[in-house]
Coordinates of C-alpha atoms in Angstrom, one line a residue:
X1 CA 0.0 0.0 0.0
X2 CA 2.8 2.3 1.2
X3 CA 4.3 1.4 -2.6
X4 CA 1.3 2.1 -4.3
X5 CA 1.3 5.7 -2.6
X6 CA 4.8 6.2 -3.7
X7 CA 5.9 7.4 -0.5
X8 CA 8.7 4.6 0.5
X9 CA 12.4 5.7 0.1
X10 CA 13.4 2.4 -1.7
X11 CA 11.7 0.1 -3.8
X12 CA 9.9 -2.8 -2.3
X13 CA 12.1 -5.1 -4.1
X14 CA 15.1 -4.1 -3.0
X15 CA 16.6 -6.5 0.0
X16 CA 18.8 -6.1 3.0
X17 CA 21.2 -8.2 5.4
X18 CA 21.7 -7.2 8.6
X19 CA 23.2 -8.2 11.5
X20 CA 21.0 -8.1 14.7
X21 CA 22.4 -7.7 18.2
X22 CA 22.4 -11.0 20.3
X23 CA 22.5 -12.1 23.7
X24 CA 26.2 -12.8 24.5
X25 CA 25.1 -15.9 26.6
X26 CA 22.0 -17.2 25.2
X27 CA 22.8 -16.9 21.2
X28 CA 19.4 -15.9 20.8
X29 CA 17.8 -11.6 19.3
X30 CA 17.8 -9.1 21.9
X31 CA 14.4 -7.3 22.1
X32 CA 14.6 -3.7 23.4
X33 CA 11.6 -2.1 25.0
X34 CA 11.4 1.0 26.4
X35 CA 10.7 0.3 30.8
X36 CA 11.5 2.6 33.6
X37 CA 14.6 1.6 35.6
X38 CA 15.9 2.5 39.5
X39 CA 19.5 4.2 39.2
X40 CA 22.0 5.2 41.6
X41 CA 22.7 9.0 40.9
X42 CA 26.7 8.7 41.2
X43 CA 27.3 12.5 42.1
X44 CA 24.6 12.3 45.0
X45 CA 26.3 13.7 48.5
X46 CA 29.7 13.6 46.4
X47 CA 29.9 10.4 46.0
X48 CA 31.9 10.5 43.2
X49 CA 34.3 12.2 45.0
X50 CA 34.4 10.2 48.1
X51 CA 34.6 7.1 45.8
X52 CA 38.0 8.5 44.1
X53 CA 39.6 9.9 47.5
X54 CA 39.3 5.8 48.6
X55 CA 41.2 4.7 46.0
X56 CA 44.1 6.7 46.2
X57 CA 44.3 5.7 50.4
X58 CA 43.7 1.9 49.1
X59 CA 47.1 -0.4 48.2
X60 CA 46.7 -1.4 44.5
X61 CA 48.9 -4.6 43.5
X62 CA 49.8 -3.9 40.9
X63 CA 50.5 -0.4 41.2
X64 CA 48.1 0.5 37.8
X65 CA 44.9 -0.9 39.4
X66 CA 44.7 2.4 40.4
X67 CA 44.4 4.2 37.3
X68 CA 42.6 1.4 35.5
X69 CA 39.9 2.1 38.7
X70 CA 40.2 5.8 39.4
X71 CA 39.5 6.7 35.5
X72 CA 36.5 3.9 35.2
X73 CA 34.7 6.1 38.5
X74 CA 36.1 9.3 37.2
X75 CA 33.7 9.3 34.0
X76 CA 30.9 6.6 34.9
X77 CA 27.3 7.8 34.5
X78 CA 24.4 6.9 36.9
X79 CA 24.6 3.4 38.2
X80 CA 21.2 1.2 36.9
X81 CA 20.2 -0.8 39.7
X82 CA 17.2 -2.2 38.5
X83 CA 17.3 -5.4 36.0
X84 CA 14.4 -7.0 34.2
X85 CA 14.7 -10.8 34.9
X86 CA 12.6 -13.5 36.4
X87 CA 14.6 -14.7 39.5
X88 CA 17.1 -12.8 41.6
X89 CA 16.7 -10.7 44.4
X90 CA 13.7 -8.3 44.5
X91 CA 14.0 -4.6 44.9
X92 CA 11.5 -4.0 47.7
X93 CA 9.1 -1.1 46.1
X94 CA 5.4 -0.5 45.7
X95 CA 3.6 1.7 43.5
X96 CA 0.1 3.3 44.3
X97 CA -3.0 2.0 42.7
X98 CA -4.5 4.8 42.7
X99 CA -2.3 7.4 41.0
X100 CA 1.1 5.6 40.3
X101 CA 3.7 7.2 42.9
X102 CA 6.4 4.8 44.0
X103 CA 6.5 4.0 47.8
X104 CA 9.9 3.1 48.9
X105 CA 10.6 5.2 52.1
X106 CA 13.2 3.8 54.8
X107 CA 10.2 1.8 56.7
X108 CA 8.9 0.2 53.8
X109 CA 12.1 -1.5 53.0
X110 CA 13.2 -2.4 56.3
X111 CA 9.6 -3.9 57.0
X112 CA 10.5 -6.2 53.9
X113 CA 13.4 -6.9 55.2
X114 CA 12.2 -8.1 58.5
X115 CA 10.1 -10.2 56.5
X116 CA 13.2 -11.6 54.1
X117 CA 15.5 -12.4 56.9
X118 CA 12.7 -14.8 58.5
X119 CA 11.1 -16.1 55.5
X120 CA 14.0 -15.5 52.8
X121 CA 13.9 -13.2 49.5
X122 CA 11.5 -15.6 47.8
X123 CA 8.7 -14.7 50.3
X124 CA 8.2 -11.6 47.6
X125 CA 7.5 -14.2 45.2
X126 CA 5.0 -15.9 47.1
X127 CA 3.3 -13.7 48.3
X128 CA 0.8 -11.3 47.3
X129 CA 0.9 -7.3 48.4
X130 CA -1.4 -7.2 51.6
X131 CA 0.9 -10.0 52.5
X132 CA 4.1 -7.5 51.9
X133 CA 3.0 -3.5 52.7
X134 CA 3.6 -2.7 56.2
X135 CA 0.1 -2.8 57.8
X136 CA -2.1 0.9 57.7
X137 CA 0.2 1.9 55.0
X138 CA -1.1 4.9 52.9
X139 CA 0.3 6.5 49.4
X140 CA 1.7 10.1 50.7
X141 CA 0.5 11.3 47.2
X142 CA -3.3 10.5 46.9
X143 CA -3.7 8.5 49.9
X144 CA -4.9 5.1 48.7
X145 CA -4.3 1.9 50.1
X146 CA -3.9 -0.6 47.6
X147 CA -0.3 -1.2 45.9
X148 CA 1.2 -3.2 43.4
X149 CA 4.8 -4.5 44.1
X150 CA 7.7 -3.6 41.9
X151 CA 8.8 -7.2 39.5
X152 CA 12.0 -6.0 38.7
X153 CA 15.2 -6.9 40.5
X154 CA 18.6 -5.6 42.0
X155 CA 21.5 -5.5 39.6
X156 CA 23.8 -9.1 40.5
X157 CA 26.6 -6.5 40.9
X158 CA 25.3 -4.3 43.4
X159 CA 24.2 -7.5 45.4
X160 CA 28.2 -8.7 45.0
X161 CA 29.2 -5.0 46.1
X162 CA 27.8 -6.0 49.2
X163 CA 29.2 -9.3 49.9
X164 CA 31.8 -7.7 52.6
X165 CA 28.6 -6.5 54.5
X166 CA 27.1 -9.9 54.4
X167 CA 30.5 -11.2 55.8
X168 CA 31.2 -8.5 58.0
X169 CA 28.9 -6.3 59.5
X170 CA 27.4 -8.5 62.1
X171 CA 30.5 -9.9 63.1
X172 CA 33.1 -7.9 64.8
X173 CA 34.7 -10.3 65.5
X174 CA 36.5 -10.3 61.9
X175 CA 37.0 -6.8 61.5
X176 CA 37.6 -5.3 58.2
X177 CA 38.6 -7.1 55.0
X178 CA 42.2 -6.7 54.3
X179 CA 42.2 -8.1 50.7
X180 CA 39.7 -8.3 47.7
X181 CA 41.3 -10.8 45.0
X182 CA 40.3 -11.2 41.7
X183 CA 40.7 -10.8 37.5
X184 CA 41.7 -7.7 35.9
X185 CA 38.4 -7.6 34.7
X186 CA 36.7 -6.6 37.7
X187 CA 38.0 -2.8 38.1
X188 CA 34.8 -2.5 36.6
X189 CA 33.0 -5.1 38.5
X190 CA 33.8 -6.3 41.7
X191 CA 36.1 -4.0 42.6
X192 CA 33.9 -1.1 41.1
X193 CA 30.9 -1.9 42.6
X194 CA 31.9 -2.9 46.5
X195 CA 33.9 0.6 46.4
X196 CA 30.5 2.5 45.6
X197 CA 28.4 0.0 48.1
X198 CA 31.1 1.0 50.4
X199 CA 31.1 4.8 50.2
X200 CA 27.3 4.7 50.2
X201 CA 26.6 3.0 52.9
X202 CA 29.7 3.1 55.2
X203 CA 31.4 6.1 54.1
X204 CA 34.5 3.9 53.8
X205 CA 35.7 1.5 51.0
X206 CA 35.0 -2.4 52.0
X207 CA 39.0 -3.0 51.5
X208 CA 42.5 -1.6 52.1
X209 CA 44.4 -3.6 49.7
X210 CA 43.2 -4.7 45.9
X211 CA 45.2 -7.3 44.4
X212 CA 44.3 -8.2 40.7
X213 CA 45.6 -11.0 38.8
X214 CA 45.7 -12.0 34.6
X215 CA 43.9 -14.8 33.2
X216 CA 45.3 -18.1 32.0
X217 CA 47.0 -18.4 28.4
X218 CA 48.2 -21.5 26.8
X219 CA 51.7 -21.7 27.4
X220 CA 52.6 -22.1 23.8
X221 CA 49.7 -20.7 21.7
X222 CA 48.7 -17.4 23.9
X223 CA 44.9 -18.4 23.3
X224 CA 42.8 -17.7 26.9
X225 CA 42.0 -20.4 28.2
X226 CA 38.1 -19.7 29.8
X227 CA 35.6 -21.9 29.7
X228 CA 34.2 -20.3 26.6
X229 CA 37.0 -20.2 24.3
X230 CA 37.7 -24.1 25.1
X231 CA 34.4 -24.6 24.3
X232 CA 34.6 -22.7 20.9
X233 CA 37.4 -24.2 20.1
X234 CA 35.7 -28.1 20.6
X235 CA 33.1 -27.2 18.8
X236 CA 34.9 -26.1 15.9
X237 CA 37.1 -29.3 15.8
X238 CA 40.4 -27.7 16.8
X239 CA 42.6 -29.2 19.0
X240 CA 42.5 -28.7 22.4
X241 CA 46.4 -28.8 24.8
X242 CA 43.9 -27.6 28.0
X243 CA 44.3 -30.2 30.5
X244 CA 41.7 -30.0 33.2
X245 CA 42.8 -29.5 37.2
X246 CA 40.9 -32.2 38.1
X247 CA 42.8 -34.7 35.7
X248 CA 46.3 -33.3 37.3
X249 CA 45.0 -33.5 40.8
X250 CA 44.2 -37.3 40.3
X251 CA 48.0 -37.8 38.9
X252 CA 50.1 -35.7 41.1
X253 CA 47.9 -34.3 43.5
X254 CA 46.7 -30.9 44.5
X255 CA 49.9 -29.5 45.5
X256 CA 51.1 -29.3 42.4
X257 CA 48.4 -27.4 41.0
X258 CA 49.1 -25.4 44.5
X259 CA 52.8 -24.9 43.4
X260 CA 52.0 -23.7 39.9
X261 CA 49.7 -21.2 40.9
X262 CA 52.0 -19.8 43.6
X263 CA 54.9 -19.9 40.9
X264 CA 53.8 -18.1 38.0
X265 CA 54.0 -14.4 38.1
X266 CA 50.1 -13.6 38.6
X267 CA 50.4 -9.8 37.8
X268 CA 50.5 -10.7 34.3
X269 CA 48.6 -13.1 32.0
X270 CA 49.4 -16.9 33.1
X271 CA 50.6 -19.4 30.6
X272 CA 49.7 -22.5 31.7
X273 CA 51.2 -26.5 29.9
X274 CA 51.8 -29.6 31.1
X275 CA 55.7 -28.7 30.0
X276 CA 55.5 -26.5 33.2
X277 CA 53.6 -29.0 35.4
X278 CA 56.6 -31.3 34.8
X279 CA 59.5 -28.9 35.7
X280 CA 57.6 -28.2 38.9
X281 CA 56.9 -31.6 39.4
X282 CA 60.2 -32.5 40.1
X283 CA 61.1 -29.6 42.0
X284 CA 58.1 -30.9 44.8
X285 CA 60.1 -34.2 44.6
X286 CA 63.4 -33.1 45.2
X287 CA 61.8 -30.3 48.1
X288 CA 60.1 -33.6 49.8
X289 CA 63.3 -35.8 49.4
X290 CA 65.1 -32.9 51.3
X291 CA 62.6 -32.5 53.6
X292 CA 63.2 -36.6 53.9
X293 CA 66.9 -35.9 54.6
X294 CA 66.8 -33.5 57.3
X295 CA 63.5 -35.3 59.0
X296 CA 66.1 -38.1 58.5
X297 CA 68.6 -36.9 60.8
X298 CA 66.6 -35.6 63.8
X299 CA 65.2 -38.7 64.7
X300 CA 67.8 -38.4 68.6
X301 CA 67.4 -34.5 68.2
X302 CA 65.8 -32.6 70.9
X303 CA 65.7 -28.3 70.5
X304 CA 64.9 -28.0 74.0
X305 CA 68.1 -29.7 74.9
X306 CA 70.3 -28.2 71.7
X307 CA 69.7 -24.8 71.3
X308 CA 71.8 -22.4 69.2
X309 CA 73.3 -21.0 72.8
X310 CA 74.4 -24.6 73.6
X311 CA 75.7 -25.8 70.5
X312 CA 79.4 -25.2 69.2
X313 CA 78.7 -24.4 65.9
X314 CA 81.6 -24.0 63.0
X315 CA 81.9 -21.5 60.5
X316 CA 80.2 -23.5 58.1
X317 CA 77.4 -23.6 60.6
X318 CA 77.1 -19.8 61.4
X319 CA 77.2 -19.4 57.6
X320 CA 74.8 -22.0 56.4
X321 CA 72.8 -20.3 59.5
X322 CA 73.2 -17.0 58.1
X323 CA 72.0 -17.9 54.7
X324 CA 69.0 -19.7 55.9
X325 CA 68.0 -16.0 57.8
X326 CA 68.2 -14.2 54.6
X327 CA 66.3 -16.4 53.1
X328 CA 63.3 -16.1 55.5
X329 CA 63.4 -12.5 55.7
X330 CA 63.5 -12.7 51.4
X331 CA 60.6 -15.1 51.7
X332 CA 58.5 -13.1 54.3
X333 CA 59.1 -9.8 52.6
X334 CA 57.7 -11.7 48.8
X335 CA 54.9 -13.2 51.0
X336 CA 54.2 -9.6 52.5
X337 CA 54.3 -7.8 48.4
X338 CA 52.1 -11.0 47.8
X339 CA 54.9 -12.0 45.4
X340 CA 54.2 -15.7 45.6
X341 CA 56.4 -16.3 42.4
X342 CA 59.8 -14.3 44.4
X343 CA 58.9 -16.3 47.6
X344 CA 58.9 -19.3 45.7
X345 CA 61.6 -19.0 43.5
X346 CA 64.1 -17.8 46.7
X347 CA 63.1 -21.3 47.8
X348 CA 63.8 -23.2 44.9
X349 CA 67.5 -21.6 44.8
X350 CA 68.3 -21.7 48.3
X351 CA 67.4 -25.6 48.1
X352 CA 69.0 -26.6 45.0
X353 CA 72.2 -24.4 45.5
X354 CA 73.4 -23.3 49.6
X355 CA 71.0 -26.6 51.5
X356 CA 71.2 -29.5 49.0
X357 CA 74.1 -28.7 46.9
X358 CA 76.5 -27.3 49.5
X359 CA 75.7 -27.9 53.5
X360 CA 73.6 -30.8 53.3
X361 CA 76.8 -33.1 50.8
X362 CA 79.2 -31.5 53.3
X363 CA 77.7 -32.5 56.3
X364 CA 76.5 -35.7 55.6
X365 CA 80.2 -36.7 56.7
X366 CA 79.5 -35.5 60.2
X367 CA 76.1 -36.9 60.6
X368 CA 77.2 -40.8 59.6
X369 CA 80.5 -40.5 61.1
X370 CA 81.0 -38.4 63.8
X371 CA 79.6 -39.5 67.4
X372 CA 76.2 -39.3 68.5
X373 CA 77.1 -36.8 71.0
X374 CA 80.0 -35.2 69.5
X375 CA 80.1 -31.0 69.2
X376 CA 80.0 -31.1 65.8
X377 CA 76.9 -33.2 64.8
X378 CA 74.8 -31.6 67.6
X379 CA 75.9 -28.4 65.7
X380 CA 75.0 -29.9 62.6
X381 CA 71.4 -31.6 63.7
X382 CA 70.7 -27.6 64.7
X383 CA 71.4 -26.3 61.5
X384 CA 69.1 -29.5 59.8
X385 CA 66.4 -29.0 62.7
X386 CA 65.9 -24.7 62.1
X387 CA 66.4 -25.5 58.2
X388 CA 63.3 -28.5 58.1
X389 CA 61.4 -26.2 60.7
X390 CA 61.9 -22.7 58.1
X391 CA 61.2 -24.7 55.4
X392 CA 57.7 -26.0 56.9
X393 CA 56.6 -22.7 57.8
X394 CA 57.7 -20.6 54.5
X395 CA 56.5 -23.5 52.1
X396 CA 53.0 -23.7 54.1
X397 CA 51.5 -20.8 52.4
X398 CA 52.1 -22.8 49.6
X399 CA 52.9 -26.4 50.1
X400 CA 49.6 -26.4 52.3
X401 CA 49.6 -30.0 53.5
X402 CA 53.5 -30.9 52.6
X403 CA 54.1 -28.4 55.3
X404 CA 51.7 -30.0 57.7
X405 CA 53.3 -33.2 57.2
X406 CA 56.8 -32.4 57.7
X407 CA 55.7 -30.4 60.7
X408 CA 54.0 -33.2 62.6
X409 CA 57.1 -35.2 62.0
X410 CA 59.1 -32.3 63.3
X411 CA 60.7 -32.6 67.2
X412 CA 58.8 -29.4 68.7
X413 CA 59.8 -26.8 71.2
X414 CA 57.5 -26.1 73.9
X415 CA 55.0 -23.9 73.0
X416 CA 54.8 -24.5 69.2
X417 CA 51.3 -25.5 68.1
X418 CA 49.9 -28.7 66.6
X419 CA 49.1 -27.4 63.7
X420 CA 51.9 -25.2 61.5
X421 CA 49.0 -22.9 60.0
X422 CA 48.7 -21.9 63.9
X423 CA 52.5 -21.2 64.0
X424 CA 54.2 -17.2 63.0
X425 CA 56.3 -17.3 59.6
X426 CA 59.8 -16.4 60.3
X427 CA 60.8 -12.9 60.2
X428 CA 64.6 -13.8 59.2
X429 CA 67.2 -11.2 59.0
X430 CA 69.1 -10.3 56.0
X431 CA 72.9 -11.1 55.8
X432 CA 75.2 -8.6 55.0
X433 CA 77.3 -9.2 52.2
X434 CA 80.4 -7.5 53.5
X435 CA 80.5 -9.2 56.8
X436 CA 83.5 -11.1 57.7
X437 CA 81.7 -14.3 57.5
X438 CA 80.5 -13.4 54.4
X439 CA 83.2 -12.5 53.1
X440 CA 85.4 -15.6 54.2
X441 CA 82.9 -18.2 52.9
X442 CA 82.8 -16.2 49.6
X443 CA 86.7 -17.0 49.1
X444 CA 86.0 -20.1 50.2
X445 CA 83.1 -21.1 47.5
X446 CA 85.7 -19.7 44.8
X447 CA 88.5 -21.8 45.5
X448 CA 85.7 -24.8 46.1
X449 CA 84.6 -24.1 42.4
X450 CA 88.0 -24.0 41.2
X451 CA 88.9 -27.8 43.2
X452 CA 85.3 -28.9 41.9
X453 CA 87.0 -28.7 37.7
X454 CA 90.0 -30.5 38.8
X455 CA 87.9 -33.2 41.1
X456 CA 85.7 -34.3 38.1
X457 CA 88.9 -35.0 36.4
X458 CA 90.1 -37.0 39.2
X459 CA 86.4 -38.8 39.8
X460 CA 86.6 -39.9 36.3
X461 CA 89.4 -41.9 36.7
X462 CA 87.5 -44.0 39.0
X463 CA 88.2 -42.1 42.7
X464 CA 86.2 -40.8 45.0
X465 CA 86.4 -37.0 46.4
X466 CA 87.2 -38.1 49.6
X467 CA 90.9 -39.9 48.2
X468 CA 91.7 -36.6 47.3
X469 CA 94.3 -34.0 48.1
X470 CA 93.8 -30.7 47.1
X471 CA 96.9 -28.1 46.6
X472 CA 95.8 -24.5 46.3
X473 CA 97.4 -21.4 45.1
X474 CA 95.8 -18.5 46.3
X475 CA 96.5 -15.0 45.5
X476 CA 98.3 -12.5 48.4
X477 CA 95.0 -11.2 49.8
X478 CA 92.9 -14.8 49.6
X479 CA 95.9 -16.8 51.2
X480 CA 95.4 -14.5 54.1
X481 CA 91.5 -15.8 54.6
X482 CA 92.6 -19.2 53.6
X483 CA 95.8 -20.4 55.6
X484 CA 95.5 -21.7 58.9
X485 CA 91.9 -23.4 57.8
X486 CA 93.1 -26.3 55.7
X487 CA 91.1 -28.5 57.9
X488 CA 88.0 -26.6 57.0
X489 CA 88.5 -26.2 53.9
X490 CA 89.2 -30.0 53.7
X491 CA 85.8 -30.8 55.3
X492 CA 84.4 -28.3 52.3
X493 CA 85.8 -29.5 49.6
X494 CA 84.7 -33.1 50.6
X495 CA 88.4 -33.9 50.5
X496 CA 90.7 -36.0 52.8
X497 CA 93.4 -33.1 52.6
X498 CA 94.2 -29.2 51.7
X499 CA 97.6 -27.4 51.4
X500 CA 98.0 -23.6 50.7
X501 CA 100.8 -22.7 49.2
X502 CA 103.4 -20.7 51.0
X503 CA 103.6 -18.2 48.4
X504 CA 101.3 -16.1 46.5
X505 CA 100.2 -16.6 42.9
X506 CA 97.5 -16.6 40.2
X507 CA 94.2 -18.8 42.1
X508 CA 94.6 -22.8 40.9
X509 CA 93.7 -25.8 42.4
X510 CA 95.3 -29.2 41.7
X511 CA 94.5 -32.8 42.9
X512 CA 96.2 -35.2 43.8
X513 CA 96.2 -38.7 45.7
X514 CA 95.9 -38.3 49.6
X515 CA 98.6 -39.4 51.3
X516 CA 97.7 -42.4 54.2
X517 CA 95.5 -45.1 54.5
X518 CA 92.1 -45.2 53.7
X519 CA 89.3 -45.5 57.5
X520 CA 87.2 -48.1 56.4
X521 CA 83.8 -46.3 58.2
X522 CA 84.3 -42.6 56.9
X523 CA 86.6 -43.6 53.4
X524 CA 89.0 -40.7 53.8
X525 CA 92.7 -41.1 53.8
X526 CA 94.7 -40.7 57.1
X527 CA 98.8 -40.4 57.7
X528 CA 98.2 -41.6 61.3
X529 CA 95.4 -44.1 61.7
X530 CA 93.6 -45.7 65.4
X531 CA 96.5 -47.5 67.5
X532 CA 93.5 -49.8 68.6
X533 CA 92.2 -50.6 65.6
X534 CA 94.6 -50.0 62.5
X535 CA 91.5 -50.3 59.7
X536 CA 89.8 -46.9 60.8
X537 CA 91.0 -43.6 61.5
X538 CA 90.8 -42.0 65.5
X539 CA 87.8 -39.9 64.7
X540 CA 85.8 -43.2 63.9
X541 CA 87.7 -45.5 66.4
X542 CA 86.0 -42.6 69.3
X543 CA 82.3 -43.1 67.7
X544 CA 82.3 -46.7 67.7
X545 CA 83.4 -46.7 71.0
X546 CA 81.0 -44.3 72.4
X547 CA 77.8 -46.4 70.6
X548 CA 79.5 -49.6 72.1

């Protein structure tokens, strides 16, 4: 009709394609219609203002949560509260019969509340009107009595931006939250939405600190890997590497999955592939075979009795001592940046290199071989005790139940409790790099690294470290940290013997045979061996005859 008028724009044969907008979640046409909505007037009492005054007194990690935040509140329009749906949580308004006005004064809503917290939301559901209005109720516009209740509901993210109230407010006993958690996508939801339920209702934002993390990338591809794009992805036939936490729990547990979420740096996106899973996997086995070790070796070791006062500890004690300090106060200060992956990694190196590497091989000597109740083992079993004891309290942020296990195995101290969640983390103390001990054990590593290329030379010619003698050259100012500690050094090289040359030259070390007989219990060489029993050297002849 319209055509035969000749009043359309474009002929009726003409035909378009469009695209039509979609709901992101159900596939299906959106239909717009035109319905009044509730909103939150952002600028109402300044709090806009308030809003951005919080989040410059609030701790973002990482630092540009702040902007990302600040400019989000800085330009937002009103807030819509209201959302058309058919379940959620009601907003608890009436309208008037009679000529229309809204009823939604402070006594109506908190007589709907009364009847929510008894009954639940759903009683608004349920229920009819008379059932809901407080009773005698009038409209302050026309007067009428009869009402009809609002159908829409609250936004889900103003009912999130007051989760912290649900939590906290009628228990004081937990006091404020210290820490909201979450994706970098919720400056603009979470985050966004508790700061504004904060300032309206508390005059205060709901947290102090606001730590955001990146999502999950495959390690090789980059592709995210949320439930949506894995699904995609299946449904268009492509390959899938995603393996599902549930499949790695069943295989190596749920402290591996703990481990690699506590590894990766979380401030950006996360890659994520078995590949990874693997290298960590043997990091957790050799951190549980250490553990094993040092558990191991404290089975006659009480810390009442041996304290660091009472024992006689050697310079390789102190230091080993001193290294374990700094790496507490390293951990704890990660732990206190929430720099899982720094805490972590400080513990992979300080297990692989100064503990397993170093003290643990050199010491193993003194643990089989020395006396039960000789100085230097007691010294030793401190050392092992305050290393396994760190190690279950830095690792038990992490290592959750690892930790619990090696610390119900561990000999306590009176006072500690049962559980090592209950116990402090170590504060530690950092070790100065120019102290005297410091500096001694750092010319002492150098000339071990120099004896360690000439013992592999030896070792492959089918001897042992401990046949060894080791001849060192040392320059002028290293011979005067060196001499006078051959017996040290002897003990730190695994070695049976050290010289130092009298004289000064370029650093060298070279290895020889050691001069003696070999001690049939600890394998070193000895010029003078036990006058009552010729086959073992007088260190060894003392231990067996203190066990006998």
């Amino acid at each position: 009709f319209l055509d035969e008028l000749g009043v359309l724009l474009s002929p009726t044969s003409l035909s378009l394609t469009h695209s039509y907008p979609h709901s992101w979640r159900s596939k299906k046409p959106v239909l717009f219609r035109a319905t009044d909505q509730w909103f939150l007037s952002i600028d109402h009492e300044d709090l806009r203002g308030r809003a951005l005054k919080a989040i410059d007194e609030t701790e973002w990690v990482p630092k540009w949560g702040r902007n990302r935040i600040f400019g989000m509140i800085e330009n937002r329009p009103d807030w819509v509260l209201s959302r058309q749906r058919l379940w959620g949580v009601p907003i608890p308004a009436f309208y008037c019969e009679g000529c229309g006005q809204v009823q939604a004064d402070a006594d109506v809503m908190e007589h709907v509340a009364s009847l929510f917290e008894e009954h639940g939301a759903d009683y608004w559901f349920t229920h009819d009107e008379g059932d809901l209005v407080p009773s005698g109720s009038k409209c302050s516009s026309c007067g009428g009595d009869s009402f009809k209740k609002e159908n829409a509901i609250v936004d889900v993210w103003f009912e999130s931006g007051m989760s912290w109230m649900a939590v906290c407010r009628d228990n004081p006993k937990l006091g404020d939250v210290n820490l909201y958690l979450e994706g970098s996508d919720q400056h603009r939801g979470w985050f966004h939405s508790s700061l504004l339920v904060g300032m309206g209702v508390a005059d205060k934002a709901p947290y102090k600190t606001v730590l955001t993390h990146g999502f999950v990338l495959d390690g090789k591809t980059g592709t995210p890997f949320s439930k949506s794009e894995i699904r995609k992805a299946q449904a268009e036939g492509k390959k899938v590497k995603y393996v599902a936490p549930d499949e790695i729990i069943k295989k190596n547990g749920a402290e591996l999955f703990r481990l690699w979420t506590a590894s990766t740096e979380f401030r950006n996106d996360i890659p994520y592939s078995e590949e990874q899973l693997k290298v960590l996997a043997d990091w957790y086995r050799k951190f549980r075979n250490t553990s094993r070790f040092l558990l191991g070796n404290l089975s006659d070791f009480d810390p009442s009795a041996h304290s660091e006062d009472s024992v006689e500890l050697s310079d390789l004690d102190r230091y080993a001592l001193g290294r374990l300090r700094d790496v507490e106060a390293k951990v704890r200060a990660a732990y206190d940046a929430f720099e899982f992956h720094t805490a972590y990694k400080v513990m992979v190196d300080y297990i692989a290199t100064d503990l397993s590497a170093v003290y643990l091989d050199v010491i193993k000597d003194c643990l089989y071989s020395d006396g039960k109740d000789t100085p230097s083992r007691r010294a030793a079993q401190y050392v092992v005790y305050e290393a396994a004891r760190s190690l279950a309290l830095m690792t038990a942020p992490i290592l959750a139940f690892t930790a619990e296990d090696i610390w119900q195995a561990l000999p306590k101290r009176p006072g500690d409790p049962e559980f090592v969640h209950l116990a402090l983390m170590p504060e530690g103390q950092a070790m100065a790099e120019d102290s005297e001990l410091a500096v001694r054990w750092e010319v002492f590593v150098r000339y071990r690294d120099l004896a360690k290329k000439e013992l592999e030379a030896f070792r492959a010619q089918k001897h042992r470290s401990e046949d060894a003698q080791v001849d060192l050259v040392a320059s002028a100012d290293d011979r005067e940290v060196l001499a006078g500690r051959e017996s040290e050094l002897a003990t730190f090289f695994i070695v049976s013997k050290v010289t130092v040359a009298a004289d000064s030259g370029e650093p060298s070390a070279s290895v020889t045979q050691a001069p003696g007989d070999k001690c049939e219990r600890c394998w070193r060489f000895y010029e003078e061996m036990s006058q009552d029993d010729p086959a073992i050297c007088k260190r060894c002849a003392d231990a067996v005859a203190a066990a006998s």
